[in-house]
Every structure is written in C-alpha cells, then in structure tokens.
Amino acid sequence: MIFDTHAHYDDRQFDEDRDELLRSMSENGVGTIVNVSASYASCERVVNMVKDYPFMYAAVGIHPDEVGDLNEASFARMKELFQRDKVVAVGEIGLDYYWDQESHDLQKEWFIRQLKLAGELKLPVLIHSREAAADTMEIMKEYARGLKGVIHCYSYSKEMAAEYVRMGFYIGVGGVVTFKNGRKLKETVKEIPLEAIVLETDCPYLAPEPFRGKRNHSMYIRYVAEEIARLKGITYEEVIRQTEKNAAKLYSV
Ligand code: NI
C-alpha cells in the first residue's frame, strides 16, 4: 500500500473534512502516513493527532522558516514530545535560503542542534533544503554521520542525489515529478535506484498533475508512483511495494 512519508495534516486546509478524509485512506490504498510538524505550535498538534489514527505516525522538528520560535525553553519542551507514542523521526529540519525568513546563522545553528538531537534519540531525520545545496551538504557530512533520513522534496542535481544515497539517505519524491517543469527531478528518479526512493505528498502543498495547484492529500500519491513507474520502465505495483518497504525500514514501523 501507499506509504506517505511526509504530510502536514494539522494544516488549516484540512479543517473542514480532516477526519472523513483520513478515515477513507485505507480503502483508497493508503497504508501509512507520517504526519510532520513544521512550526513550534504544530509539534504538539501532530503528536496528538496520531492517537486517533492507527496508520499514522508523527515527526517532530522545526522547519528553517520557523526557527525564530526556538529558544532554550521551547526546545526543551519540544524534546519532551519525543517521549510520547508513535513519534518516529526528527523533522522537518534544514535550511531554506529561498524564503530566507531567518538569518542563515540562526538556521544553521538550529539545524545542527536538531541533527544532534536525532543522534541522541537514534531517530531518522527529515531534511528540508531549498536553495541551500552546498551548506546543507556540508552540515550533513559533519553532523549527520551515522543517521538515517530523507532529503525531502528533493530539488537539486542527480549527482548530489547519488551522493546522498551513498551516504545512506533516501530521496523524497512527490508531486513535482509529475510537473512539466520537473525535468531535474525526473532525471534524478532515473539515476538513483528504487531502493533509495520514498514517496511523499508534503500535503496540503505540491499536488501532482492533474491536480497541480489544488489541495494535495495522500491518495494523490498514485500519480507520483505512476510517473516513477513510467520513468523507470517498471510497474506501478513494484513502485508501491518497494517504496513502502523502504519507508517501513527507514522509520522502523
Ligand atoms: Ni513539509
């Protein structure tokens, strides 16, 4: 079944039909979802949500755009959430020089501290990196050694993807692979083995074609898997089966 390794179901865009939508997942081929926090406020929300859905797990971490909310006290409270049930990863964390909401120094500081936390907790990391390829790689080489994880919403070169795969990381592939201007990601998918790919929505964002621009959800991963199958010349079923296996191994679920 489909394993959505990266979703944001606490987002307001799901307020109207969240429960109904989530309860229809399994009959529509979605087997597992990891609900990922981004802001400080969302950490507690995603951890609380997983109690209601047996197929859902949580990731706790602060997105680079939101690290301005972190200080010693809030970081300590965030760390306490890892003692709760079904928290399987640290994320999403990283660097975002596209939106550039926070200074690069502050982004790097909290990225490194959250990588170290993942090392202490022996949990995988979900990496967000946008227009920060070189700095992300440098920090990953120094501080993510021995960690498992996903380079989420991968947007860099196929050569760099291959390097992350050699370092033991998975490449997260979502709706962008179906876009007409998704050429770089299509090349990456062709280049790296299926054993190194995990599927993700990043919903409510990044809906695949033919729903580009609309609200995304985990059932639309079907279109992502179909495109990966086409690019690699394999069956849809093989993509679903192998990526589910990859994700289960990554999160130990
Ligand atoms: Ni995300």
PDB file of N, CA and C in Angstrom, residues 58-105:
ATOM      1  N   ALA A  58       4.143  10.273  13.805  1.00  0.00           N
ATOM      2  CA  ALA A  58       4.474  11.699  13.855  1.00  0.00           C
ATOM      3  C   ALA A  58       5.977  11.934  13.745  1.00  0.00           C
ATOM      4  N   ALA A  59       6.321  13.082  13.171  1.00  0.00           N
ATOM      5  CA  ALA A  59       7.701  13.577  13.193  1.00  0.00           C
ATOM      6  C   ALA A  59       7.690  14.944  13.853  1.00  0.00           C
ATOM      7  N   VAL A  60       8.636  15.169  14.744  1.00  0.00           N
ATOM      8  CA  VAL A  60       8.690  16.422  15.491  1.00  0.00           C
ATOM      9  C   VAL A  60      10.000  17.155  15.176  1.00  0.00           C
ATOM     10  N   GLY A  61       9.862  18.410  14.762  1.00  0.00           N
ATOM     11  CA  GLY A  61      11.037  19.227  14.466  1.00  0.00           C
ATOM     12  C   GLY A  61      10.589  20.569  13.958  1.00  0.00           C
ATOM     13  N   ILE A  62      11.535  21.510  13.885  1.00  0.00           N
ATOM     14  CA  ILE A  62      11.185  22.869  13.470  1.00  0.00           C
ATOM     15  C   ILE A  62      11.825  23.193  12.123  1.00  0.00           C
ATOM     16  N   HIS A  63      10.970  23.580  11.192  1.00  0.00           N
ATOM     17  CA  HIS A  63      11.321  23.984   9.827  1.00  0.00           C
ATOM     18  C   HIS A  63      12.215  25.242   9.891  1.00  0.00           C
ATOM     19  N   PRO A  64      13.164  25.364   8.950  1.00  0.00           N
ATOM     20  CA  PRO A  64      14.074  26.519   8.989  1.00  0.00           C
ATOM     21  C   PRO A  64      13.380  27.883   8.968  1.00  0.00           C
ATOM     22  N   ASP A  65      12.208  27.978   8.342  1.00  0.00           N
ATOM     23  CA  ASP A  65      11.480  29.268   8.337  1.00  0.00           C
ATOM     24  C   ASP A  65      10.956  29.631   9.720  1.00  0.00           C
ATOM     25  N   GLU A  66      10.899  28.644  10.616  1.00  0.00           N
ATOM     26  CA  GLU A  66      10.204  28.824  11.899  1.00  0.00           C
ATOM     27  C   GLU A  66      11.149  28.805  13.092  1.00  0.00           C
ATOM     28  N   VAL A  67      12.458  28.719  12.840  1.00  0.00           N
ATOM     29  CA  VAL A  67      13.386  28.545  13.969  1.00  0.00           C
ATOM     30  C   VAL A  67      13.477  29.773  14.873  1.00  0.00           C
ATOM     31  N   GLY A  68      12.918  30.909  14.419  1.00  0.00           N
ATOM     32  CA  GLY A  68      12.861  32.091  15.279  1.00  0.00           C
ATOM     33  C   GLY A  68      12.053  31.844  16.548  1.00  0.00           C
ATOM     34  N   ASP A  69      11.182  30.810  16.519  1.00  0.00           N
ATOM     35  CA  ASP A  69      10.382  30.475  17.706  1.00  0.00           C
ATOM     36  C   ASP A  69      11.167  29.649  18.722  1.00  0.00           C
ATOM     37  N   LEU A  70      12.360  29.213  18.335  1.00  0.00           N
ATOM     38  CA  LEU A  70      13.103  28.346  19.252  1.00  0.00           C
ATOM     39  C   LEU A  70      13.981  29.146  20.201  1.00  0.00           C
ATOM     40  N   ASN A  71      13.984  28.697  21.440  1.00  0.00           N
ATOM     41  CA  ASN A  71      14.923  29.182  22.451  1.00  0.00           C
ATOM     42  C   ASN A  71      15.138  27.996  23.390  1.00  0.00           C
ATOM     43  N   GLU A  72      15.938  28.160  24.408  1.00  0.00           N
ATOM     44  CA  GLU A  72      16.254  27.003  25.264  1.00  0.00           C
ATOM     45  C   GLU A  72      14.986  26.382  25.861  1.00  0.00           C
ATOM     46  N   ALA A  73      14.050  27.230  26.287  1.00  0.00           N
ATOM     47  CA  ALA A  73      12.841  26.718  26.944  1.00  0.00           C
ATOM     48  C   ALA A  73      11.939  25.986  25.952  1.00  0.00           C
ATOM     49  N   SER A  74      11.711  26.594  24.777  1.00  0.00           N
ATOM     50  CA  SER A  74      10.814  25.938  23.813  1.00  0.00           C
ATOM     51  C   SER A  74      11.463  24.671  23.251  1.00  0.00           C
ATOM     52  N   PHE A  75      12.773  24.695  23.077  1.00  0.00           N
ATOM     53  CA  PHE A  75      13.479  23.497  22.592  1.00  0.00           C
ATOM     54  C   PHE A  75      13.343  22.351  23.604  1.00  0.00           C
ATOM     55  N   ALA A  76      13.450  22.689  24.866  1.00  0.00           N
ATOM     56  CA  ALA A  76      13.309  21.672  25.918  1.00  0.00           C
ATOM     57  C   ALA A  76      11.906  21.073  25.904  1.00  0.00           C
ATOM     58  N   ARG A  77      10.892  21.933  25.702  1.00  0.00           N
ATOM     59  CA  ARG A  77       9.503  21.421  25.656  1.00  0.00           C
ATOM     60  C   ARG A  77       9.298  20.549  24.424  1.00  0.00           C
ATOM     61  N   MET A  78       9.906  20.967  23.306  1.00  0.00           N
ATOM     62  CA  MET A  78       9.796  20.164  22.085  1.00  0.00           C
ATOM     63  C   MET A  78      10.413  18.779  22.304  1.00  0.00           C
ATOM     64  N   LYS A  79      11.557  18.755  22.973  1.00  0.00           N
ATOM     65  CA  LYS A  79      12.242  17.474  23.216  1.00  0.00           C
ATOM     66  C   LYS A  79      11.385  16.507  24.025  1.00  0.00           C
ATOM     67  N   GLU A  80      10.582  17.063  24.942  1.00  0.00           N
ATOM     68  CA  GLU A  80       9.719  16.197  25.765  1.00  0.00           C
ATOM     69  C   GLU A  80       8.724  15.415  24.921  1.00  0.00           C
ATOM     70  N   LEU A  81       8.347  15.975  23.767  1.00  0.00           N
ATOM     71  CA  LEU A  81       7.355  15.299  22.913  1.00  0.00           C
ATOM     72  C   LEU A  81       7.861  13.960  22.379  1.00  0.00           C
ATOM     73  N   PHE A  82       9.174  13.779  22.343  1.00  0.00           N
ATOM     74  CA  PHE A  82       9.725  12.518  21.830  1.00  0.00           C
ATOM     75  C   PHE A  82       9.461  11.352  22.782  1.00  0.00           C
ATOM     76  N   GLN A  83       9.021  11.664  24.002  1.00  0.00           N
ATOM     77  CA  GLN A  83       8.677  10.578  24.921  1.00  0.00           C
ATOM     78  C   GLN A  83       7.285  10.038  24.660  1.00  0.00           C
ATOM     79  N   ARG A  84       6.519  10.731  23.836  1.00  0.00           N
ATOM     80  CA  ARG A  84       5.146  10.286  23.557  1.00  0.00           C
ATOM     81  C   ARG A  84       5.164   9.159  22.518  1.00  0.00           C
ATOM     82  N   ASP A  85       4.008   8.474  22.378  1.00  0.00           N
ATOM     83  CA  ASP A  85       3.923   7.317  21.478  1.00  0.00           C
ATOM     84  C   ASP A  85       3.961   7.722  20.010  1.00  0.00           C
ATOM     85  N   LYS A  86       4.515   6.829  19.192  1.00  0.00           N
ATOM     86  CA  LYS A  86       4.453   6.921  17.735  1.00  0.00           C
ATOM     87  C   LYS A  86       5.172   8.136  17.139  1.00  0.00           C
ATOM     88  N   VAL A  87       6.156   8.668  17.859  1.00  0.00           N
ATOM     89  CA  VAL A  87       6.991   9.725  17.271  1.00  0.00           C
ATOM     90  C   VAL A  87       8.219   9.029  16.684  1.00  0.00           C
ATOM     91  N   VAL A  88       8.335   9.060  15.357  1.00  0.00           N
ATOM     92  CA  VAL A  88       9.306   8.191  14.690  1.00  0.00           C
ATOM     93  C   VAL A  88      10.460   8.925  14.009  1.00  0.00           C
ATOM     94  N   ALA A  89      10.464  10.265  14.021  1.00  0.00           N
ATOM     95  CA  ALA A  89      11.529  10.988  13.319  1.00  0.00           C
ATOM     96  C   ALA A  89      11.661  12.413  13.843  1.00  0.00           C
ATOM     97  N   VAL A  90      12.798  13.024  13.524  1.00  0.00           N
ATOM     98  CA  VAL A  90      13.025  14.440  13.798  1.00  0.00           C
ATOM     99  C   VAL A  90      12.850  15.191  12.468  1.00  0.00           C
ATOM    100  N   GLY A  91      11.865  16.068  12.396  1.00  0.00           N
ATOM    101  CA  GLY A  91      11.676  16.799  11.143  1.00  0.00           C
ATOM    102  C   GLY A  91      10.363  17.565  11.116  1.00  0.00           C
ATOM    103  N   GLU A  92      10.230  18.540  10.191  1.00  0.00           N
ATOM    104  CA  GLU A  92      11.270  18.699   9.223  1.00  0.00           C
ATOM    105  C   GLU A  92      12.241  19.792   9.636  1.00  0.00           C
ATOM    106  N   ILE A  93      13.509  19.564   9.347  1.00  0.00           N
ATOM    107  CA  ILE A  93      14.574  20.467   9.746  1.00  0.00           C
ATOM    108  C   ILE A  93      15.471  20.746   8.530  1.00  0.00           C
ATOM    109  N   GLY A  94      16.238  21.828   8.574  1.00  0.00           N
ATOM    110  CA  GLY A  94      17.129  22.083   7.444  1.00  0.00           C
ATOM    111  C   GLY A  94      17.429  23.545   7.227  1.00  0.00           C
ATOM    112  N   LEU A  95      17.572  23.901   5.946  1.00  0.00           N
ATOM    113  CA  LEU A  95      17.930  25.261   5.552  1.00  0.00           C
ATOM    114  C   LEU A  95      17.032  25.700   4.410  1.00  0.00           C
ATOM    115  N   ASP A  96      16.538  26.934   4.466  1.00  0.00           N
ATOM    116  CA  ASP A  96      15.727  27.470   3.373  1.00  0.00           C
ATOM    117  C   ASP A  96      16.206  28.875   3.050  1.00  0.00           C
ATOM    118  N   TYR A  97      16.995  28.990   1.973  1.00  0.00           N
ATOM    119  CA  TYR A  97      17.520  30.292   1.564  1.00  0.00           C
ATOM    120  C   TYR A  97      16.643  30.899   0.467  1.00  0.00           C
ATOM    121  N   TYR A  98      15.548  30.214   0.147  1.00  0.00           N
ATOM    122  CA  TYR A  98      14.603  30.763  -0.830  1.00  0.00           C
ATOM    123  C   TYR A  98      13.698  31.775  -0.132  1.00  0.00           C
ATOM    124  N   TRP A  99      13.021  31.344   0.915  1.00  0.00           N
ATOM    125  CA  TRP A  99      12.170  32.259   1.678  1.00  0.00           C
ATOM    126  C   TRP A  99      12.995  33.144   2.590  1.00  0.00           C
ATOM    127  N   ASP A 100      14.117  32.590   3.069  1.00  0.00           N
ATOM    128  CA  ASP A 100      15.036  33.381   3.888  1.00  0.00           C
ATOM    129  C   ASP A 100      14.357  34.123   5.036  1.00  0.00           C
ATOM    130  N   GLN A 101      13.483  33.406   5.736  1.00  0.00           N
ATOM    131  CA  GLN A 101      12.741  34.021   6.838  1.00  0.00           C
ATOM    132  C   GLN A 101      13.639  34.345   8.033  1.00  0.00           C
ATOM    133  N   GLU A 102      14.656  33.521   8.238  1.00  0.00           N
ATOM    134  CA  GLU A 102      15.548  33.706   9.379  1.00  0.00           C
ATOM    135  C   GLU A 102      16.980  33.799   8.842  1.00  0.00           C
ATOM    136  N   SER A 103      17.892  34.383   9.631  1.00  0.00           N
ATOM    137  CA  SER A 103      19.273  34.526   9.175  1.00  0.00           C
ATOM    138  C   SER A 103      19.885  33.139   8.946  1.00  0.00           C
ATOM    139  N   HIS A 104      20.850  33.085   8.035  1.00  0.00           N
ATOM    140  CA  HIS A 104      21.493  31.794   7.746  1.00  0.00           C
ATOM    141  C   HIS A 104      22.173  31.227   8.990  1.00  0.00           C
ATOM    142  N   ASP A 105      22.751  32.100   9.798  1.00  0.00           N
ATOM    143  CA  ASP A 105      23.419  31.617  11.011  1.00  0.00           C
ATOM    144  C   ASP A 105      22.434  30.961  11.970  1.00  0.00           C
TER     145      ASP A 105
END
